[in-house]
Coordinates of C-alpha atoms in Angstrom, one line a residue:
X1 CA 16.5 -20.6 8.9
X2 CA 14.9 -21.2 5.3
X3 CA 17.0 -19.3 2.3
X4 CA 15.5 -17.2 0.1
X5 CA 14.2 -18.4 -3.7
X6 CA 15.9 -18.5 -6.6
X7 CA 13.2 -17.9 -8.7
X8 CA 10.3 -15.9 -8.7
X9 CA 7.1 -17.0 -7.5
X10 CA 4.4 -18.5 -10.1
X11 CA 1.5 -15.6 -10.9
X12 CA -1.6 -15.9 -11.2
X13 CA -4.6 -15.0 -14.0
X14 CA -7.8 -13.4 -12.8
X15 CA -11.2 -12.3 -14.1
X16 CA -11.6 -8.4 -14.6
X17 CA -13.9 -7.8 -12.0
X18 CA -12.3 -10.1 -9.0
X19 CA -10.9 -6.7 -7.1
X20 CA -14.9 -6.3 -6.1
X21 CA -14.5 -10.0 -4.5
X22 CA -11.5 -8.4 -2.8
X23 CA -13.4 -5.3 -1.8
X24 CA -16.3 -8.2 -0.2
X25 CA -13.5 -9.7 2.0
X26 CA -12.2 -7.2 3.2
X27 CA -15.5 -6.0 4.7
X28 CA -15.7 -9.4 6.0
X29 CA -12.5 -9.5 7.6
X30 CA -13.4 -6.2 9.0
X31 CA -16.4 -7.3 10.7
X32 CA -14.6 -10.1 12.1
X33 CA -11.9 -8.2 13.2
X34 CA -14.4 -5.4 15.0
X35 CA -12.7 -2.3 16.2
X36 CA -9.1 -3.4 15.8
X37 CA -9.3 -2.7 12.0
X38 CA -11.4 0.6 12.0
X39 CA -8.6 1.7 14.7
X40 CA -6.6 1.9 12.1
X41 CA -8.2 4.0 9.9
X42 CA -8.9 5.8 13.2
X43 CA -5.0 6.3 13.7
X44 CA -4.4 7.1 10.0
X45 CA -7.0 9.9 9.7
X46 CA -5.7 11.5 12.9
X47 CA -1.8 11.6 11.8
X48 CA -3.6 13.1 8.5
X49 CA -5.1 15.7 10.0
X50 CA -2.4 16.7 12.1
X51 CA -0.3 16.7 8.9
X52 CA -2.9 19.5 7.6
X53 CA -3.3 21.3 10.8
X54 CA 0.7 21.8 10.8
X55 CA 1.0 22.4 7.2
X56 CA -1.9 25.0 7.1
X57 CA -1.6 26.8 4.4
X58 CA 1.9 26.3 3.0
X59 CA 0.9 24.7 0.0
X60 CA 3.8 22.3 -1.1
X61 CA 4.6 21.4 2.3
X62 CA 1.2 20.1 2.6
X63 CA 1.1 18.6 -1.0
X64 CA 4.5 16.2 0.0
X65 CA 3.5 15.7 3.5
X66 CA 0.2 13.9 2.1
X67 CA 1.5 12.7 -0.8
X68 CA 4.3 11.0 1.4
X69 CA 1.6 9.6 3.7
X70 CA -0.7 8.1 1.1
X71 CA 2.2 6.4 -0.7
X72 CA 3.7 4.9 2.5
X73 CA 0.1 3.8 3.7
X74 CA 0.6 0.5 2.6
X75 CA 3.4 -0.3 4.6
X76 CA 1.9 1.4 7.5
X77 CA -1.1 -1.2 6.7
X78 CA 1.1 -4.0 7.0
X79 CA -0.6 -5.2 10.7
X80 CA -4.2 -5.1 8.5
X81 CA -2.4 -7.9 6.0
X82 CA -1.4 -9.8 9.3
X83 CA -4.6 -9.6 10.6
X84 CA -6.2 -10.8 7.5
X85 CA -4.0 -13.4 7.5
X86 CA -4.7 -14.7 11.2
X87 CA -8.4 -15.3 9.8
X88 CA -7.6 -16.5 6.7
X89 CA -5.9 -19.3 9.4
X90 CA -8.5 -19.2 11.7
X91 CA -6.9 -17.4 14.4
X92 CA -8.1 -14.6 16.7
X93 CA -7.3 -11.4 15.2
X94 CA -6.3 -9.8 17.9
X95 CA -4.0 -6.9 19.3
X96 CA -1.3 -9.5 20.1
X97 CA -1.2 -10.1 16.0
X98 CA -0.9 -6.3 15.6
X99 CA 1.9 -5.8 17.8
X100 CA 3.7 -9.1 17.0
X101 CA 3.8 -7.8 13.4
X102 CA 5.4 -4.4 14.4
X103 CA 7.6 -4.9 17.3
X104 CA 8.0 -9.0 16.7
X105 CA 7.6 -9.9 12.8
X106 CA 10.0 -11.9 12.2
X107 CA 11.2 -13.5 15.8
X108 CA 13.1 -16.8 14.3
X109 CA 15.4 -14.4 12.7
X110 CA 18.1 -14.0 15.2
X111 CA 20.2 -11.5 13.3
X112 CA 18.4 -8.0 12.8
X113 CA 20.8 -6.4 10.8
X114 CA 20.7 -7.8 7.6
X115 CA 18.5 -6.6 4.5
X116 CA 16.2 -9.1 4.9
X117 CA 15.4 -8.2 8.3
X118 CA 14.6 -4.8 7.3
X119 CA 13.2 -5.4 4.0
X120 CA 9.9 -3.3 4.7
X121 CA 12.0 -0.5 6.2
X122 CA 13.6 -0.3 2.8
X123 CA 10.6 -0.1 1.2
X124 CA 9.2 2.4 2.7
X125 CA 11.8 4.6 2.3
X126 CA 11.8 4.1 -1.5
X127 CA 7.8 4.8 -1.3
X128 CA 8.4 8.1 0.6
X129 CA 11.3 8.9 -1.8
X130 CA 9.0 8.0 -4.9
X131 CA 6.4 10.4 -3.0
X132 CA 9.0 12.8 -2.7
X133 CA 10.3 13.3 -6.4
X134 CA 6.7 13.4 -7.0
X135 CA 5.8 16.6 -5.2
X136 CA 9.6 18.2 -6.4
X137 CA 8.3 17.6 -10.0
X138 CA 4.8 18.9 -9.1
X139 CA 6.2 21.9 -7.8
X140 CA 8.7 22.5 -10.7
X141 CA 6.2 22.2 -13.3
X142 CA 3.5 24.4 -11.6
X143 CA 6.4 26.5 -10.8
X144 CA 7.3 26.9 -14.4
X145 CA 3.8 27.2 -16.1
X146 CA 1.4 28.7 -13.6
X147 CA 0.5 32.4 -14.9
X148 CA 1.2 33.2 -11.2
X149 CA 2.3 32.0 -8.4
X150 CA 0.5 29.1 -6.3
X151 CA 1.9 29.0 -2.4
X152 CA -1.5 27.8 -0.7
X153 CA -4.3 24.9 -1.9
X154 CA -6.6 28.0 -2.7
X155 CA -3.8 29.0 -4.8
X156 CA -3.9 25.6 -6.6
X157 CA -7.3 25.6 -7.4
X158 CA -7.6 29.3 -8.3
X159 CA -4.6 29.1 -10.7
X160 CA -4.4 25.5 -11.7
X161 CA -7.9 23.8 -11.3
X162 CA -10.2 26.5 -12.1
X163 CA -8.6 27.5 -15.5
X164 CA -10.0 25.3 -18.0
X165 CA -7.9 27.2 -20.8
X166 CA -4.5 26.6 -19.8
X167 CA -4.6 22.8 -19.7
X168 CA -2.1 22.6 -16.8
X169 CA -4.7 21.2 -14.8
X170 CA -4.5 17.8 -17.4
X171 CA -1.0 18.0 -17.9
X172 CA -0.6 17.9 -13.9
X173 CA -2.9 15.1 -13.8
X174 CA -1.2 13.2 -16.8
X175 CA 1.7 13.8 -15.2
X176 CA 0.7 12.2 -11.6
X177 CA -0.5 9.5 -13.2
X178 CA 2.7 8.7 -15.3
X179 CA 4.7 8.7 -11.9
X180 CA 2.3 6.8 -10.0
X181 CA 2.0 4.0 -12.5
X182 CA 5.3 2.2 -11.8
X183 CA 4.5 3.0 -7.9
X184 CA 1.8 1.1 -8.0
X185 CA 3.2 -1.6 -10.2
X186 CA 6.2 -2.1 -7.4
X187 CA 4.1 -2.5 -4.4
X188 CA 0.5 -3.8 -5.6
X189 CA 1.5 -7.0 -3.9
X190 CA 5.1 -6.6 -2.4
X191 CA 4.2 -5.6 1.0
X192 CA 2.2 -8.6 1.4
X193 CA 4.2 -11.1 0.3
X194 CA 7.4 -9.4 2.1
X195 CA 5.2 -10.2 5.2
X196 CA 4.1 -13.3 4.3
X197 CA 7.4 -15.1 2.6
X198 CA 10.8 -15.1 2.8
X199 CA 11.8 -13.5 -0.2
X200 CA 14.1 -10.6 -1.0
X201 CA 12.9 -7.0 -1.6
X202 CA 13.7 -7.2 -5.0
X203 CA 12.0 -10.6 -5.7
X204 CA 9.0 -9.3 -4.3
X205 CA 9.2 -6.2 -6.5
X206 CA 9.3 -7.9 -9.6
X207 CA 6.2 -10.4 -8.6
X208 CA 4.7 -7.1 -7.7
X209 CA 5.4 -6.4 -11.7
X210 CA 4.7 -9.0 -13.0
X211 CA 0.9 -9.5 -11.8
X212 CA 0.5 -6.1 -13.1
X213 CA 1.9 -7.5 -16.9
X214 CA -0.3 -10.6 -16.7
X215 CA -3.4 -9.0 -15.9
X216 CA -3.5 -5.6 -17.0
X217 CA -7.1 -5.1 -17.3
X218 CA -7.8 -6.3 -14.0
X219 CA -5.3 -4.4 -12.1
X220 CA -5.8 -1.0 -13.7
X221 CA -9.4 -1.4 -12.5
X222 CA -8.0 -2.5 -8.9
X223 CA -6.1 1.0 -9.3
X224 CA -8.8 2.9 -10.4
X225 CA -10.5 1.5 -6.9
X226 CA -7.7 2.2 -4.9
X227 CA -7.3 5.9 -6.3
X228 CA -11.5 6.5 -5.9
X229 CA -11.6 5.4 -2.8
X230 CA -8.9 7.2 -1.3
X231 CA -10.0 10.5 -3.1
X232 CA -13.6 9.7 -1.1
X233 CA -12.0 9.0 2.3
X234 CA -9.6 12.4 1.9
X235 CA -12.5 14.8 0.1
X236 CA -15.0 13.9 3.4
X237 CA -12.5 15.9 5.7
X238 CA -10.0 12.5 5.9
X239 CA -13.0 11.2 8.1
X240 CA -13.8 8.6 5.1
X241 CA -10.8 6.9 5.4
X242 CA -11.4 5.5 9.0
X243 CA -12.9 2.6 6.5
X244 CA -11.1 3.9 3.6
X245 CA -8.1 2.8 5.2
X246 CA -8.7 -0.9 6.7
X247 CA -11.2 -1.9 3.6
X248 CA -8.2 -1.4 1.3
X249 CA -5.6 -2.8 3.4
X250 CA -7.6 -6.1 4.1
X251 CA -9.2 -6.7 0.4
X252 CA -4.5 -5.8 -0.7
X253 CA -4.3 -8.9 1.8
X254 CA -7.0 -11.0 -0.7
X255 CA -5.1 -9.5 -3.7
X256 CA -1.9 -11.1 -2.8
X257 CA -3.4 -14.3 -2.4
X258 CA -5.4 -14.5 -5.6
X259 CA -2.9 -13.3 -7.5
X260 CA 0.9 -15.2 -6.0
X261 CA 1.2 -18.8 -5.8
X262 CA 3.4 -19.3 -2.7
X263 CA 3.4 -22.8 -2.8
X264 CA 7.3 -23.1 -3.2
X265 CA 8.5 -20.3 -1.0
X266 CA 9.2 -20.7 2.6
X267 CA 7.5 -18.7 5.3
X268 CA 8.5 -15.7 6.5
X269 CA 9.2 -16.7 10.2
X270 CA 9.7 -20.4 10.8
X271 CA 7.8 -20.2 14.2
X272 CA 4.5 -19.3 12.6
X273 CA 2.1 -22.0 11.3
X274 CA 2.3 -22.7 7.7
X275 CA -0.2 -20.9 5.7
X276 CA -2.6 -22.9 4.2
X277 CA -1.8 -22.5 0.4
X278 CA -5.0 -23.3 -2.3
X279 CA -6.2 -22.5 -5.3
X280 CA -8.4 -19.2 -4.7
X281 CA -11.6 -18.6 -6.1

């Protein structure tokens, strides 16, 4: 079994506007794919809409609930990276590669206790504990500065939204996207490349951090994508995200691979082909 690097992996410099080249890929990878990657947007808009039909109107149950959901969604998008991957190779992307990647990921590596083994695991629980203290602060600062109190979404808008004279509206907003910003920063690429390369959790979170430092520009517009398009696929009744969902999770996939040069790490599981590493467009 390969160890894990010593160093960090070399980043990469891109061009403002290549998150609309990743965007283009991914819809090509989701023709190819076919069904298999709308499925799981399928899946994801389903569990979301039983999250709202059993939160109903309890109106911080249903904030965490989603807010939990959307910031795990990368790692539950880890089988779209695989499958982009398998083209990217030119192999079938098939169910085998989805289930392989969930129930068989790493198959060379014989001892599943370690960190290493569970490194996605670990990351999503840090995801849904960043989503978590998130909603807690949410709800302590409407708490504290609504005239009234908000307990359901109509609530929120009523109270929050609607008043244009209060400012809390802003502040909550400012506030979201001050916590968000280092979510984002951790796992733009992480996921990916904890898939993809053996490499610890913490290695991958600090490539993660350092494409954001490199190219700034570039990846506050890829955010700005990301948080547009995920506002679309939840405002059209969650049904938007059944290509919401797979778009994003594919064009991450192209992301990774623009913007990490893995030429010096070892693969993830020895008993996959090598990936075929070259300068992307």
């Amino acid at each position: 079994m390969s160890s894990t690097p010593e160093t960090l992996p070399l980043v990469r410099t891109i061009g403002i506007m290549q998150p609309l080249t990743w965007l283009a890929l991914a819809w090509r990878d989701m023709a190819r794919a076919g069904w298999i990657s709308f499925a799981h947007g399928l899946a994801m808009t389903v569990f979301g809409g039983l999250i709202i039909a059993v939160a109903g109107n309890r109106f911080w149950l249903l904030a965490g609930a989603l807010s939990g959901f959307l910031v795990v969604a990368p790692v539950l998008a880890t089988s779209l990276y695989a499958l982009s991957r398998a083209l990217e190779r030119g192999e079938p992307a098939s169910m085998q590669v989805v289930f392989k990647t969930w129930f068989n990921w790493q198959h060379s590596h014989f001892n599943k206790w370690t960190s290493q083994y569970w490194c996605l695991v670990q990351f999503g629980l840090l995801l849904a504990l960043a989503a978590t203290t998130w909603v807690l602060t949410s709800a302590a600062l409407i708490t504290l500065l609504a005239p009234e109190p908000v307990r359901t979404p109509v609530d929120f808008l009523r109270v929050v939204v609607a008043d244009s004279e209060s400012g809390l509206f802003e502040l909550w907003l400012a506030l979201g996207g001050f916590l968000a910003a280092p979510i984002f920063a951790s796992s733009v690429v992480s996921i990916p490349l904890l898939l993809d390369r053996r490499i610890t959790l913490m290695q991958a979170v600090l490539t993660s951090w350092r494409t954001v430092l490199y190219n700034p520009i570039p990846m506050a517009f890829w955010a700005a994508l990301i948080a547009g398009f995920t506002l679309l696929g939840v405002g059209s009744l969650l049904l938007g995200l059944i290509a919401v969902m797979p778009m994003l999770g594919h064009a991450s996939w192209h992301a990774y691979r623009d913007l990490v040069d893995v030429s010096t790490l070892p693969a993830r599981d020895a008993g996959l082909a090598p990936v075929l590493v070259q300068v992307r467009h």
